[in-house]
CSV table of C-alpha atoms in Angstrom, one decimal:
chain,number,residue,atom,x,y,z
A,7,MET,CA,131.6,107.4,73.9
A,8,SER,CA,130.2,110.9,74.5
A,9,ALA,CA,126.6,111.8,73.4
A,10,VAL,CA,128.2,114.2,70.9
A,11,GLU,CA,130.2,111.4,69.2
A,12,ARG,CA,127.5,108.7,69.4
A,13,LYS,CA,125.5,108.0,66.2
A,14,THR,CA,121.8,107.3,66.3
A,15,ALA,CA,120.1,104.7,64.3
A,16,CYS,CA,116.4,104.0,63.8
A,17,VAL,CA,115.4,100.3,63.4
A,18,THR,CA,111.8,99.7,62.4
A,19,GLY,CA,109.9,96.6,63.6
A,20,GLY,CA,111.9,96.3,66.8
A,21,ASN,CA,110.1,93.2,68.1
A,22,GLY,CA,110.9,91.2,65.0
A,23,TYR,CA,113.6,88.5,64.9
A,24,ILE,CA,116.1,90.3,62.6
A,25,ALA,CA,115.4,93.8,64.1
A,26,SER,CA,116.0,92.5,67.6
A,27,ALA,CA,119.4,91.1,66.6
A,28,LEU,CA,120.3,94.3,64.7
A,29,ILE,CA,119.4,96.5,67.7
A,30,LYS,CA,121.6,94.4,69.9
A,31,MET,CA,124.5,94.7,67.6
A,32,LEU,CA,124.1,98.5,67.1
A,33,LEU,CA,123.9,99.0,70.9
A,34,GLN,CA,127.0,96.9,71.4
A,35,LYS,CA,128.8,99.0,68.7
A,36,GLY,CA,128.1,102.2,70.7
A,37,CYS,CA,125.1,103.5,68.7
A,38,ALA,CA,122.0,105.0,70.3
A,39,VAL,CA,118.9,103.2,68.9
A,40,ASN,CA,115.3,104.4,68.3
A,41,THR,CA,113.0,101.5,67.4
A,42,THR,CA,109.4,101.2,66.5
A,43,VAL,CA,106.6,98.8,67.3
A,44,ARG,CA,102.8,99.0,66.7
A,45,ASN,CA,102.0,98.7,70.4
A,46,PRO,CA,104.7,99.6,73.0
A,47,GLU,CA,102.5,98.5,75.8
A,48,ASN,CA,102.3,94.9,74.6
A,49,MET,CA,104.9,93.4,77.0
A,50,GLU,CA,104.4,89.9,75.7
A,51,LYS,CA,106.0,91.0,72.4
A,52,ASN,CA,108.3,93.7,73.8
A,53,SER,CA,109.7,92.1,76.9
A,54,HIS,CA,113.2,91.6,75.3
A,55,PHE,CA,113.6,95.4,75.3
A,56,LYS,CA,114.4,95.2,79.0
A,57,ASP,CA,117.6,93.3,78.3
A,58,LEU,CA,118.5,95.5,75.4
A,59,HIS,CA,118.1,98.7,77.4
A,60,ALA,CA,121.0,97.5,79.5
A,61,LEU,CA,123.3,97.6,76.5
A,62,GLY,CA,122.9,101.3,75.7
A,63,PRO,CA,120.5,104.1,74.9
A,64,LEU,CA,117.3,102.6,73.4
A,65,ALA,CA,114.0,104.4,72.9
A,66,VAL,CA,110.8,102.7,71.8
A,67,PHE,CA,108.3,104.5,69.7
A,68,ARG,CA,104.8,103.6,68.5
A,69,ALA,CA,104.5,103.6,64.7
A,70,ASP,CA,102.4,101.8,62.1
A,71,LEU,CA,103.5,101.1,58.5
A,72,GLU,CA,100.0,102.0,57.3
A,73,GLU,CA,100.0,105.5,59.0
A,74,GLU,CA,101.6,108.3,57.1
A,75,GLY,CA,104.0,110.3,59.3
A,76,SER,CA,103.9,107.9,62.2
A,77,PHE,CA,107.6,107.3,61.9
A,78,ASP,CA,108.5,111.0,62.0
A,79,GLU,CA,109.3,111.1,65.8
A,80,ALA,CA,111.3,107.9,65.7
A,81,VAL,CA,113.5,109.0,62.8
A,82,ALA,CA,114.0,112.6,63.9
A,83,GLY,CA,117.7,113.3,64.6
A,84,CYS,CA,118.8,109.9,63.4
A,85,ASP,CA,122.0,109.3,61.3
A,86,TYR,CA,120.9,106.0,59.9
A,87,ALA,CA,117.6,104.2,59.3
A,88,PHE,CA,117.2,100.4,59.0
A,89,LEU,CA,113.9,99.4,57.4
A,90,VAL,CA,113.2,95.9,58.8
A,91,ALA,CA,109.5,96.1,59.6
A,92,ALA,CA,107.2,94.4,57.1
A,93,PRO,CA,103.6,93.1,57.1
A,94,VAL,CA,103.5,89.4,58.0
A,95,ASN,CA,100.5,87.2,57.6
A,96,LEU,CA,101.1,83.6,56.7
A,97,LYS,CA,97.3,83.0,56.4
A,98,SER,CA,96.5,86.0,54.2
A,99,GLU,CA,93.8,85.4,51.6
A,100,ASN,CA,94.9,88.4,49.6
A,101,PRO,CA,98.8,88.6,49.9
A,102,GLN,CA,99.0,91.1,47.0
A,103,LYS,CA,97.0,93.6,48.9
A,104,GLU,CA,97.8,92.7,52.5
A,105,LEU,CA,101.6,92.0,52.1
A,106,VAL,CA,103.0,93.3,48.8
A,107,GLU,CA,101.1,96.6,48.5
A,108,ALA,CA,101.0,97.2,52.3
A,109,GLY,CA,104.8,96.6,52.4
A,110,VAL,CA,105.4,99.1,49.6
A,111,ARG,CA,103.3,101.7,51.2
A,112,GLY,CA,105.0,101.2,54.5
A,113,THR,CA,108.5,101.5,53.0
A,114,LEU,CA,107.5,104.7,51.3
A,115,ASN,CA,106.0,106.1,54.6
A,116,VAL,CA,109.3,105.5,56.4
A,117,MET,CA,111.3,106.9,53.6
A,118,ARG,CA,109.3,110.1,53.6
A,119,SER,CA,109.8,110.4,57.3
A,120,CYS,CA,113.6,110.1,56.7
A,121,VAL,CA,113.4,112.9,54.1
A,122,ARG,CA,111.5,115.1,56.5
A,123,ALA,CA,114.0,114.5,59.3
A,124,GLY,CA,116.8,116.0,57.3
A,125,THR,CA,119.5,114.2,59.3
A,126,VAL,CA,119.4,110.6,57.9
A,127,ARG,CA,122.7,109.9,56.0
A,128,ARG,CA,121.9,106.3,55.0
A,129,VAL,CA,118.9,104.1,54.7
A,130,VAL,CA,119.3,100.3,54.6
A,131,LEU,CA,116.2,98.3,53.4
A,132,THR,CA,116.1,94.6,54.3
A,133,SER,CA,114.5,92.7,51.5
A,134,SER,CA,114.1,89.0,50.8
A,135,ALA,CA,115.5,86.3,48.6
A,136,ALA,CA,112.0,86.2,47.1
A,137,ALA,CA,112.9,89.5,45.3
A,138,VAL,CA,115.7,87.6,43.4
A,139,SER,CA,114.9,83.9,42.9
A,140,ASP,CA,111.3,83.5,41.9
A,141,ARG,CA,111.6,83.0,38.2
A,142,PRO,CA,110.9,80.3,35.6
A,143,LEU,CA,114.4,78.8,35.3
A,144,GLN,CA,115.0,75.4,33.8
A,145,GLY,CA,117.7,73.0,34.8
A,146,ASP,CA,120.3,73.8,37.5
A,147,GLY,CA,123.6,75.7,38.0
A,148,HIS,CA,122.0,79.1,37.9
A,149,VAL,CA,123.9,81.9,39.8
A,150,LEU,CA,121.9,85.0,40.6
A,151,ASP,CA,123.4,88.3,41.7
A,152,GLU,CA,122.4,91.9,42.3
A,153,SER,CA,121.3,92.3,38.7
A,154,SER,CA,118.7,89.5,39.0
A,155,TRP,CA,115.0,90.2,39.9
A,156,SER,CA,112.1,87.9,40.3
A,157,ASP,CA,109.7,87.7,37.4
A,158,VAL,CA,106.4,89.4,38.4
A,159,ASP,CA,104.6,88.2,35.3
A,160,TYR,CA,105.6,84.6,36.1
A,161,LEU,CA,104.5,84.9,39.7
A,162,SER,CA,101.1,86.3,38.8
A,163,SER,CA,100.4,84.0,35.9
A,164,PRO,CA,97.3,81.7,36.2
A,165,ALA,CA,99.5,78.6,35.6
A,166,ASN,CA,101.8,79.5,38.5
A,167,LYS,CA,99.0,80.2,40.9
A,168,LYS,CA,97.4,76.9,40.0
A,169,GLY,CA,100.7,75.1,40.7
A,170,ASP,CA,101.1,76.8,44.0
A,171,GLN,CA,97.6,75.9,45.1
A,172,GLU,CA,98.3,72.2,44.4
A,173,MET,CA,101.5,72.3,46.4
A,174,ILE,CA,100.7,74.7,49.2
A,175,SER,CA,100.4,72.0,51.8
A,176,THR,CA,103.7,70.3,51.1
A,177,VAL,CA,107.3,71.1,52.1
A,178,LYS,CA,108.2,71.1,48.4
A,179,LEU,CA,106.6,74.5,47.8
A,180,MET,CA,109.6,76.4,49.1
A,181,GLU,CA,112.1,74.6,46.9
A,182,LYS,CA,109.8,74.8,43.9
A,183,ALA,CA,109.5,78.5,44.3
A,184,THR,CA,113.1,79.4,44.9
A,185,GLY,CA,115.2,76.6,43.5
A,186,GLY,CA,116.6,75.8,46.9
A,187,LEU,CA,117.0,77.2,50.4
A,188,MET,CA,118.8,80.5,50.6
A,189,LEU,CA,120.2,80.8,54.1
A,190,VAL,CA,122.1,83.3,56.2
A,191,HIS,CA,122.9,83.4,59.9
A,192,VAL,CA,121.3,86.4,61.5
A,193,ASP,CA,124.6,87.6,63.0
A,194,ASP,CA,126.2,87.7,59.5
A,195,LEU,CA,123.2,89.6,58.2
A,196,CYS,CA,123.4,92.2,60.9
A,197,ARG,CA,127.1,92.6,60.4
A,198,ALA,CA,126.5,93.2,56.7
A,199,GLU,CA,123.9,95.9,57.5
A,200,LYS,CA,126.0,97.9,59.9
A,201,PRO,CA,126.5,101.6,59.1
A,202,PRO,CA,129.2,101.9,56.5
A,203,PRO,CA,131.8,104.8,56.9
A,204,PRO,CA,131.4,107.4,54.2
A,205,PRO,CA,132.0,107.7,51.3
A,206,ALA,CA,130.5,104.3,50.7
A,207,ALA,CA,128.5,104.0,47.5
A,208,ALA,CA,124.8,104.9,47.9
A,209,ALA,CA,121.8,103.3,46.1
A,210,GLU,CA,123.5,99.9,46.0
A,211,ARG,CA,121.9,96.5,46.2
A,212,TYR,CA,123.7,93.6,48.1
A,213,ILE,CA,122.9,90.0,48.4
A,214,CYS,CA,123.8,88.5,51.8
A,215,CYS,CA,123.6,84.7,51.5
A,216,GLY,CA,125.8,82.4,53.5
A,217,LEU,CA,124.6,79.1,52.1
A,218,SER,CA,122.5,77.8,49.2
A,219,ALA,CA,121.1,74.4,50.2
A,220,THR,CA,118.2,72.1,49.4
A,221,MET,CA,115.3,70.6,51.3
A,222,LEU,CA,116.9,67.2,50.8
A,223,GLN,CA,120.2,68.4,52.5
A,224,LEU,CA,118.2,69.8,55.4
A,225,ALA,CA,116.2,66.6,55.8
A,226,ARG,CA,119.3,64.5,55.9
A,227,PHE,CA,120.9,67.0,58.4
A,228,LEU,CA,117.8,66.7,60.7
A,229,ALA,CA,117.7,62.9,60.3
A,230,ALA,CA,121.3,62.7,61.5
A,231,LYS,CA,120.8,65.2,64.3
A,232,TYR,CA,117.6,63.8,65.6
A,233,PRO,CA,117.6,60.0,64.9
A,234,GLU,CA,114.9,59.5,67.6
A,235,TYR,CA,112.3,61.3,65.3
A,236,ASN,CA,112.8,59.0,62.3
A,237,VAL,CA,112.8,61.8,59.8
A,238,ASP,CA,111.4,60.3,56.5
A,239,VAL,CA,113.9,61.6,54.0
A,240,ALA,CA,112.4,59.3,51.3
A,241,ALA,CA,109.1,61.3,51.5
A,242,LEU,CA,110.8,64.2,49.7
A,243,GLY,CA,110.8,62.0,46.6
A,244,ASP,CA,112.7,63.4,43.6
A,245,LEU,CA,113.8,66.7,45.0
A,246,SER,CA,117.2,67.7,43.8
A,247,GLU,CA,120.5,66.8,45.5
A,248,LYS,CA,121.9,70.2,44.9
A,249,PRO,CA,120.2,73.7,44.6
A,250,ARG,CA,119.2,74.7,41.1
A,251,ILE,CA,119.9,78.3,42.1
A,252,ARG,CA,122.8,79.8,44.0
A,253,LEU,CA,122.7,83.4,45.3
A,254,SER,CA,126.0,85.1,44.9
A,255,SER,CA,127.4,87.4,47.6
A,256,GLU,CA,130.6,88.1,45.6
A,257,LYS,CA,129.8,91.8,45.5
A,258,LEU,CA,129.5,91.9,49.3
A,259,ALA,CA,132.7,89.9,49.7
A,260,GLY,CA,134.5,92.2,47.3
A,261,GLU,CA,134.0,95.0,49.8
A,262,GLY,CA,135.8,93.0,52.5
A,263,PHE,CA,132.9,91.2,54.1
A,264,GLU,CA,133.5,87.7,55.4
A,265,PHE,CA,130.8,85.2,56.5
A,266,LYS,CA,131.3,83.6,59.9
A,267,TYR,CA,128.7,80.9,59.3
A,268,ARG,CA,128.7,78.9,56.1
A,269,THR,CA,127.2,75.4,57.0
A,270,LEU,CA,123.8,74.1,58.2
A,271,ASP,CA,125.4,72.9,61.4
A,272,GLU,CA,126.8,76.4,62.2
A,273,MET,CA,123.5,78.1,61.3
A,274,TYR,CA,120.9,75.6,62.7
A,275,ASP,CA,120.4,76.8,66.3
A,276,ASP,CA,120.0,80.5,65.4
A,277,ALA,CA,118.6,80.4,61.9
A,278,PHE,CA,116.0,77.7,62.6
A,279,LEU,CA,115.4,77.1,66.3
A,280,GLU,CA,115.5,80.7,67.4
A,281,TYR,CA,113.4,81.9,64.5
A,282,GLY,CA,110.9,79.1,65.1
A,283,ARG,CA,110.6,80.3,68.7
A,284,ALA,CA,110.2,83.9,67.6
A,285,LEU,CA,107.3,82.9,65.4
A,286,GLY,CA,105.7,80.8,68.1
A,287,ILE,CA,106.0,77.7,66.0
A,288,LEU,CA,108.4,76.1,68.5
A,289,PRO,CA,107.5,76.2,72.2
A,290,TYR,CA,110.9,75.3,73.5
C-alpha cells in the first residue's frame, strides 16, 4: 500500500490493554498509526511498541488527558481517532473527581484536538458497560440496548454508596452493580471498532458484548479448569444462576458484525489472563 493510499489513525493510551490490541489490528490492516502515552521514555510500559513497529508505520507521541492541546500533534493529519485512554486508579478516594470528571475533560481535550486537525473523518470512543447497566432493576430477564443508560441519581444516592461500602471487599460487588458479567474478547472489540467505510452512520452508539455471564458461572468454570486450587463455589452463596441483565448487540449484528468468541472457554486466556498480566495482577 502506498503512502498516498494509506489511512492514518490515532489511538490514545497506546500502552493500555485494548489500545495495544487495536494498534496491532490497525497496523495489520495497513493503516499508519499515531499513538499517545504520558511518558514515551518509560520502556517498562512501552516495550511492546518495539514489536508493533515491525508491523507497520507507528509513531509514539507524548500526551496527557489533563493537558489541553497535548493531543494536537498526534491527531494532526489523521483520518480516524480512537479514544481509548482513560484515567485508571483502582484505589482512588475520590472517583468522581479523579476518574469521572478527569475522563470527561480528557475526552473533550482529544475531541477539540480532532476539530483543530481538520482531517479526522471519524472518532470512535470506547466506553464501558458501566455506562449502560448500573441501575436499580428488580428481578431478572432485563435486556439493555443502546437506548439504555445507567442511572446517575441511583449511583450517587446515599443508600447505594452505603451498600457499596459494605460489599467493597467481596467478589459480589461486580455482580451487584451490573447484574452479571458483561464480557467481550478483545479481538472482537477491536474488529467492531475498525474504521467503517463511508457513508456509515455518524453519532451512533453500539454495544459490543459477546457474553453475559455470572460470577457463579465463572466460579464453576474455574473450578473445573483448575481442580488443584479447590475453588470454593459455595462461598458465593445465593448469587444468581443466570445474569439478571443481558446486553444486546443486535444493532451491531444488524450491520453484519459476527462475534468469533461467545463462550467463557473461548475468551478466558485473552479476556482474563492477558488482562490480569497487563494490570500486573498476574505475574505469569
